[in-house]
Coordinates of C-alpha atoms and ligand atoms in Angstrom, one line a residue:
X1 CA -193.7 7.4 123.4
X2 CA -196.0 4.8 123.7
X3 CA -199.0 5.3 122.0
X4 CA -200.7 2.2 122.8
X5 CA -204.5 2.3 124.1
X6 CA -206.2 0.6 126.6
X7 CA -210.1 -0.4 127.0
X8 CA -211.9 -2.6 129.4
X9 CA -215.0 -3.8 128.4
X10 CA -218.0 -5.8 130.8
X11 CA -220.5 -8.2 129.2
X12 CA -218.8 -9.1 125.9
X13 CA -219.1 -12.5 126.3
X14 CA -222.5 -12.4 124.5
X15 CA -224.6 -10.3 122.0
X16 CA -224.0 -6.8 121.7
X17 CA -220.6 -7.1 123.6
X18 CA -218.9 -9.5 120.7
X19 CA -218.9 -7.2 117.9
X20 CA -218.3 -4.3 120.5
X21 CA -215.0 -6.2 122.1
X22 CA -214.1 -7.3 118.3
X23 CA -214.3 -3.6 117.0
X24 CA -212.5 -2.2 120.0
X25 CA -209.5 -4.5 119.5
X26 CA -209.5 -4.6 116.0
X27 CA -208.6 -0.8 116.4
X28 CA -205.3 -2.4 118.2
X29 CA -206.4 -1.7 121.6
X30 CA -205.2 -3.4 124.3
X31 CA -208.5 -5.0 125.4
X32 CA -209.3 -6.3 129.0
X33 CA -212.9 -8.5 129.4
X34 CA -214.5 -8.3 132.6
X35 CA -216.6 -11.7 132.4
X36 CA -218.2 -14.2 134.7
X37 CA -217.4 -17.3 133.1
X38 CA -213.8 -18.4 132.2
X39 CA -215.0 -20.4 129.5
X40 CA -216.9 -18.0 127.5
X41 CA -213.7 -15.7 128.4
X42 CA -211.5 -17.7 126.9
X43 CA -213.7 -18.4 124.0
X44 CA -213.9 -14.8 123.0
X45 CA -210.3 -14.3 123.8
X46 CA -209.4 -16.9 121.2
X47 CA -212.2 -15.3 118.5
X48 CA -210.5 -11.9 118.9
X49 CA -206.9 -12.6 118.4
X50 CA -208.1 -15.1 115.4
X51 CA -210.2 -12.7 113.7
X52 CA -208.3 -9.3 114.8
X53 CA -204.6 -10.3 115.2
X54 CA -204.5 -8.3 118.3
X55 CA -203.3 -10.6 120.6
X56 CA -203.4 -8.0 123.4
X57 CA -206.4 -9.5 125.2
X58 CA -206.9 -10.3 129.2
X59 CA -209.6 -11.6 131.2
X60 CA -210.9 -10.4 134.7
X61 CA -213.3 -12.9 136.3
X62 CA -216.0 -11.2 138.4
X63 CA -219.4 -11.8 138.6
X64 CA -221.2 -8.4 138.7
X65 CA -224.1 -9.2 141.2
X66 CA -221.3 -9.4 143.5
X67 CA -220.2 -6.2 144.9
X68 CA -216.9 -7.6 146.4
X69 CA -216.2 -9.2 143.0
X70 CA -216.6 -5.9 141.3
X71 CA -214.4 -4.7 143.6
X72 CA -211.9 -7.1 143.4
X73 CA -211.9 -6.8 139.5
X74 CA -211.3 -2.9 139.6
X75 CA -208.2 -3.5 141.9
X76 CA -206.9 -6.3 139.5
X77 CA -207.4 -3.5 136.8
X78 CA -205.4 -1.3 139.1
X79 CA -202.8 -3.5 139.8
X80 CA -201.9 -4.4 136.6
X81 CA -200.1 -0.9 136.1
X82 CA -202.0 -0.5 132.9
X83 CA -203.5 2.8 131.6
X84 CA -207.4 3.0 130.5
X85 CA -208.7 5.1 127.7
X86 CA -211.8 3.5 127.5
X87 CA -214.1 1.9 129.8
X88 CA -217.6 0.3 128.2
X89 CA -219.9 -0.8 130.8
X90 CA -222.1 -3.1 128.7
X91 CA -223.0 -5.8 130.7
X92 CA -226.5 -5.8 131.6
X93 CA -229.7 -8.2 132.8
X94 CA -233.3 -8.4 132.4
X95 CA -234.9 -11.0 134.7
X96 CA -238.3 -11.9 134.7
X97 CA -238.5 -13.2 138.3
X98 CA -237.1 -11.3 141.4
X99 CA -233.7 -12.2 142.5
X100 CA -231.8 -11.0 145.3
X101 CA -227.9 -10.8 145.2
X102 CA -225.6 -11.7 148.1
X103 CA -225.6 -7.9 148.9
X104 CA -229.3 -7.7 149.2
X105 CA -229.8 -6.0 146.2
X106 CA -232.3 -6.6 143.8
X107 CA -230.3 -8.6 140.7
X108 CA -230.9 -6.2 138.0
X109 CA -230.3 -2.8 140.1
X110 CA -227.1 -4.5 141.3
X111 CA -225.5 -5.7 137.6
X112 CA -227.3 -2.9 135.6
X113 CA -226.5 0.2 138.1
X114 CA -224.4 -0.8 141.1
X115 CA -221.8 -2.6 139.5
X116 CA -221.1 0.2 137.1
X117 CA -221.5 2.8 139.7
X118 CA -218.3 0.9 141.8
X119 CA -216.5 -0.2 138.9
X120 CA -216.3 3.2 137.3
X121 CA -215.9 5.0 140.6
X122 CA -213.1 3.0 141.5
X123 CA -211.3 3.3 138.1
X124 CA -211.9 7.0 137.8
X125 CA -208.5 8.1 139.4
X126 CA -206.8 6.2 136.4
X127 CA -209.4 7.3 133.5
X128 CA -208.3 10.8 134.7
X129 CA -204.7 10.3 135.3
X130 CA -204.2 8.5 131.8
X131 CA -206.8 11.5 130.0
X132 CA -204.2 13.9 131.5
X133 CA -201.3 12.0 129.5
X134 CA -203.2 12.1 126.3
X135 CA -204.3 14.9 123.8
X136 CA -207.4 13.2 123.6
X137 CA -209.9 12.4 126.8
X138 CA -210.7 9.1 128.2
X139 CA -214.0 8.0 127.7
X140 CA -216.5 6.3 129.5
X141 CA -219.8 4.3 127.8
X142 CA -222.8 3.1 129.7
X143 CA -224.7 1.1 127.8
X144 CA -228.7 2.1 128.8
X145 CA -232.0 1.6 127.6
X146 CA -234.9 3.8 126.2
X147 CA -236.4 1.3 128.9
X148 CA -235.1 4.1 131.3
X149 CA -238.8 5.6 130.4
X150 CA -240.8 3.2 132.1
X151 CA -239.4 4.4 135.5
X152 CA -240.5 7.9 136.5
X153 CA -238.1 8.5 139.4
X154 CA -235.8 6.5 141.5
X155 CA -238.3 5.0 144.4
X156 CA -235.8 5.0 147.1
X157 CA -238.4 3.3 149.6
X158 CA -238.7 0.2 146.9
X159 CA -234.8 0.2 145.2
X160 CA -235.0 -3.8 145.7
X161 CA -238.6 -4.1 144.7
X162 CA -240.0 -5.4 147.5
X163 CA -243.4 -3.9 146.9
X164 CA -244.0 -6.0 144.2
X165 CA -241.8 -7.2 141.5
X166 CA -242.4 -6.6 137.7
X167 CA -239.7 -7.2 135.1
X168 CA -240.1 -4.1 132.7
X169 CA -240.7 -1.3 135.5
X170 CA -237.7 -2.9 137.6
X171 CA -235.3 -2.8 134.4
X172 CA -236.5 0.5 133.7
X173 CA -235.7 1.5 137.1
X174 CA -232.1 0.2 136.9
X175 CA -231.5 1.6 133.5
X176 CA -232.9 5.3 135.0
X177 CA -230.5 5.3 137.7
X178 CA -227.7 4.5 135.1
X179 CA -228.9 7.4 133.3
X180 CA -228.8 9.4 136.2
X181 CA -225.1 8.0 137.1
X182 CA -224.6 9.4 133.7
X183 CA -225.9 13.0 134.2
X184 CA -223.9 13.5 137.7
X185 CA -220.7 12.0 136.6
X186 CA -220.6 14.1 133.3
X187 CA -220.9 17.1 135.4
X188 CA -218.1 16.0 138.2
X189 CA -215.9 15.4 135.1
X190 CA -216.7 18.7 133.4
X191 CA -213.3 19.8 134.3
X192 CA -211.2 16.4 133.5
X193 CA -209.9 14.9 130.8
X194 CA -212.6 12.3 131.0
X195 CA -216.0 12.0 128.9
X196 CA -219.0 10.1 130.0
X197 CA -221.9 8.8 127.6
X198 CA -225.0 6.7 127.8
X199 CA -226.3 5.0 124.6
X200 CA -229.1 2.9 123.5
X201 CA -228.7 0.1 121.1
X202 CA -231.8 -0.4 119.9
X203 CA -234.1 -3.2 119.8
X204 CA -231.3 -6.0 119.4
X205 CA -231.3 -9.9 118.8
X206 CA -229.1 -11.0 121.8
X207 CA -229.6 -13.2 124.8
X208 CA -231.2 -10.6 127.0
X209 CA -233.8 -11.9 128.7
X210 CA -233.3 -15.2 127.5
X211 CA -231.9 -17.1 130.9
X212 CA -235.4 -18.4 132.6
X213 CA -238.0 -20.5 131.9
X214 CA -241.0 -18.2 132.0
X215 CA -243.4 -17.8 129.3
X216 CA -241.9 -14.0 128.6
X217 CA -238.2 -15.7 128.2
X218 CA -239.1 -18.5 126.4
X219 CA -242.0 -17.5 124.0
X220 CA -242.6 -13.4 123.5
X221 CA -238.7 -12.2 123.5
X222 CA -238.1 -15.1 120.8
X223 CA -241.2 -14.1 119.0
X224 CA -239.6 -10.8 118.4
X225 CA -236.4 -11.3 118.2
X226 CA -236.0 -11.8 114.2
X227 CA -237.4 -8.4 113.8
X228 CA -234.8 -7.0 116.0
X229 CA -231.2 -5.5 114.9
X230 CA -228.2 -7.8 114.8
X231 CA -225.6 -7.6 117.7
X232 CA -223.1 -5.8 115.1
X233 CA -226.0 -3.6 114.3
X234 CA -226.5 -3.0 118.1
X235 CA -222.6 -2.2 118.6
X236 CA -222.5 0.5 116.3
X237 CA -223.8 3.3 119.1
X238 CA -221.4 2.3 121.7
X239 CA -218.7 2.0 119.1
X240 CA -219.6 5.7 117.9
X241 CA -219.4 7.2 121.9
X242 CA -216.3 4.9 122.0
X243 CA -214.5 6.1 118.9
X244 CA -216.3 9.3 117.0
X245 CA -214.3 12.5 117.3
X246 CA -217.5 14.5 117.1
X247 CA -218.1 13.1 120.3
X248 CA -215.4 15.0 122.4
X249 CA -217.2 17.8 123.0
X250 CA -220.3 15.8 123.9
X251 CA -219.6 14.9 127.6
X252 CA -222.9 13.4 129.1
X253 CA -225.0 13.0 126.1
X254 CA -226.8 10.0 125.3
X255 CA -226.9 8.4 121.6
X256 CA -229.1 6.5 120.0
X257 CA -228.6 5.0 116.2
X258 CA -225.6 7.0 116.4
X259 CA -227.1 10.4 116.7
X260 CA -227.8 12.5 119.9
X261 CA -231.1 11.3 121.3
X262 CA -232.9 13.8 123.5
X263 CA -233.3 12.9 127.1
X264 CA -236.7 12.7 129.3
X265 CA -236.8 14.8 132.0
X266 CA -236.5 12.3 134.9
X267 CA -233.1 11.4 133.5
X268 CA -232.3 15.2 133.3
X269 CA -233.2 15.6 137.7
X270 CA -230.0 16.8 138.8
X271 CA -231.2 17.0 142.5
X272 CA -232.3 13.2 142.3
X273 CA -229.1 12.3 140.3
X274 CA -227.0 13.9 143.4
X275 CA -229.3 12.2 146.0
X276 CA -228.5 8.8 144.2
X277 CA -225.1 9.6 144.0
X278 CA -224.5 10.2 147.6
X279 CA -227.1 7.4 148.2
X280 CA -224.7 4.9 146.3
X281 CA -221.6 6.5 147.5
X282 CA -222.8 5.9 151.1
X283 CA -223.8 2.0 150.9
X284 CA -220.9 1.5 148.9
X285 CA -218.3 3.1 151.2
X286 CA -216.8 -0.2 152.4
X287 CA -215.2 -0.8 149.1
X288 CA -213.4 2.6 149.0
X289 CA -210.1 2.3 151.1
Ligands
NAP301 N1 -230.6 -6.7 123.5 C1 -231.4 -5.6 123.5 O1 -232.4 -5.3 122.6 C2 -230.9 -4.1 124.2 C3 -231.7 -2.9 124.4 C4 -231.4 -2.0 125.2 C5 -230.3 -2.0 126.1 N2 -229.6 -3.2 126.2 C6 -228.6 -3.4 127.2 O2 -227.4 -3.8 126.0 C7 -226.2 -4.5 127.3 C8 -226.0 -5.8 126.7 O3 -226.9 -6.7 126.4 P1 -227.3 -8.0 125.2 O4 -228.5 -7.1 125.0 O5 -226.0 -8.0 124.4 O6 -227.5 -9.0 126.2 P2 -226.6 -10.6 126.3 O7 -226.8 -11.3 124.9 O8 -227.4 -11.4 127.6 O9 -225.2 -10.0 126.9 C9 -225.3 -9.8 128.7 C10 -223.7 -9.5 128.7 O10 -223.8 -9.0 130.0 C11 -223.3 -10.1 130.9 N3 -223.4 -10.3 132.1 C12 -225.1 -10.0 132.4 N4 -225.3 -10.3 134.1 C13 -223.8 -10.7 134.5 C14 -223.1 -10.5 135.8 N5 -223.6 -10.7 136.7 N6 -221.8 -10.7 135.8 C15 -221.0 -10.5 134.7 N7 -221.5 -10.4 133.8 C16 -222.8 -10.5 133.5 C17 -223.5 -11.7 130.2 O11 -222.7 -12.5 130.6 P3 -222.5 -14.2 130.0 O12 -222.0 -14.3 128.6 O13 -222.0 -14.9 131.0 O14 -224.2 -14.4 130.4 C18 -223.3 -11.1 128.6 O15 -222.1 -11.2 128.3 C19 -227.0 -4.6 128.4 O16 -226.4 -3.2 129.2 C20 -228.6 -4.4 128.1 O17 -229.4 -3.5 129.1 C21 -229.9 -4.2 125.2

């Protein structure tokens, strides 16, 4: 019997994603990286092979801002015929300026939430069938943030922050959407051999928010970075959710510092989670066929 396990990771080319991918590969999993830069993907692949000795590393190119590219990336994986034991939705952005994607969504909402919804739901039948063939359940790890608490609810009238954009409220809104996704997904998976989790990595010294030229990204973020966790420390909670045996019975749980973290009420709102799910399903209907 083939005991090889397979993982798919987004956002592994920087920050928390690098030690996450290295650890996944060092455990012997066939590791597929979804990344937007061929160069960074190839560089990481070389690093993984060199440091872990695991040569089973593939790259799928996709800019997660583009729903078409997310859909194509999931199809690419499905076409490969590989099983899928572990999906780590790690990619994320903080933007200090308002940006609209080609699909018409605010960019943080698109990358931090919509791309996760589309990628995960398209891969769900595969995660289920893989889980069915194993003693252990397949796992989905959604890298969220305590920042979700900056949003009190999903504002369907202002999904794209058109009524005034502020970095942290918009980031919080996208991460609250991700928390509600995890909540509803956990319920839908209750009778299936797949678990889903959300994690908060802590405040980690990475490239998050370093992309543009504003005061926030040039001065404020760098000022605090030296006091933050290292990327390795930041990856620990993701890896806990991905591999810890005790997490088997913790479908839908939220972890921080490798421990279960209580979820605030706005991210436990089942009604809003269901509304957001159907809203997303309708919006993305063209990508399912
Ligand atoms: N750092 C923190 O303090 C902190 C706190 C709470 C939560 N988080 C979460 O942790 C996760 C990892 O972030 P990080 O801190 O490691 O940040 P990072 O160093 O900026 O890494 C982000 C990763 O996401 C990828 N990515 C971003 N936009 C993308 C897009 N449009 N298409 C494809 N890939 C894209 C980046 O690719 P490139 O390499 O090509 O840029 C990179 O690999 C995020 O979900 C973030 O929200 C971080």
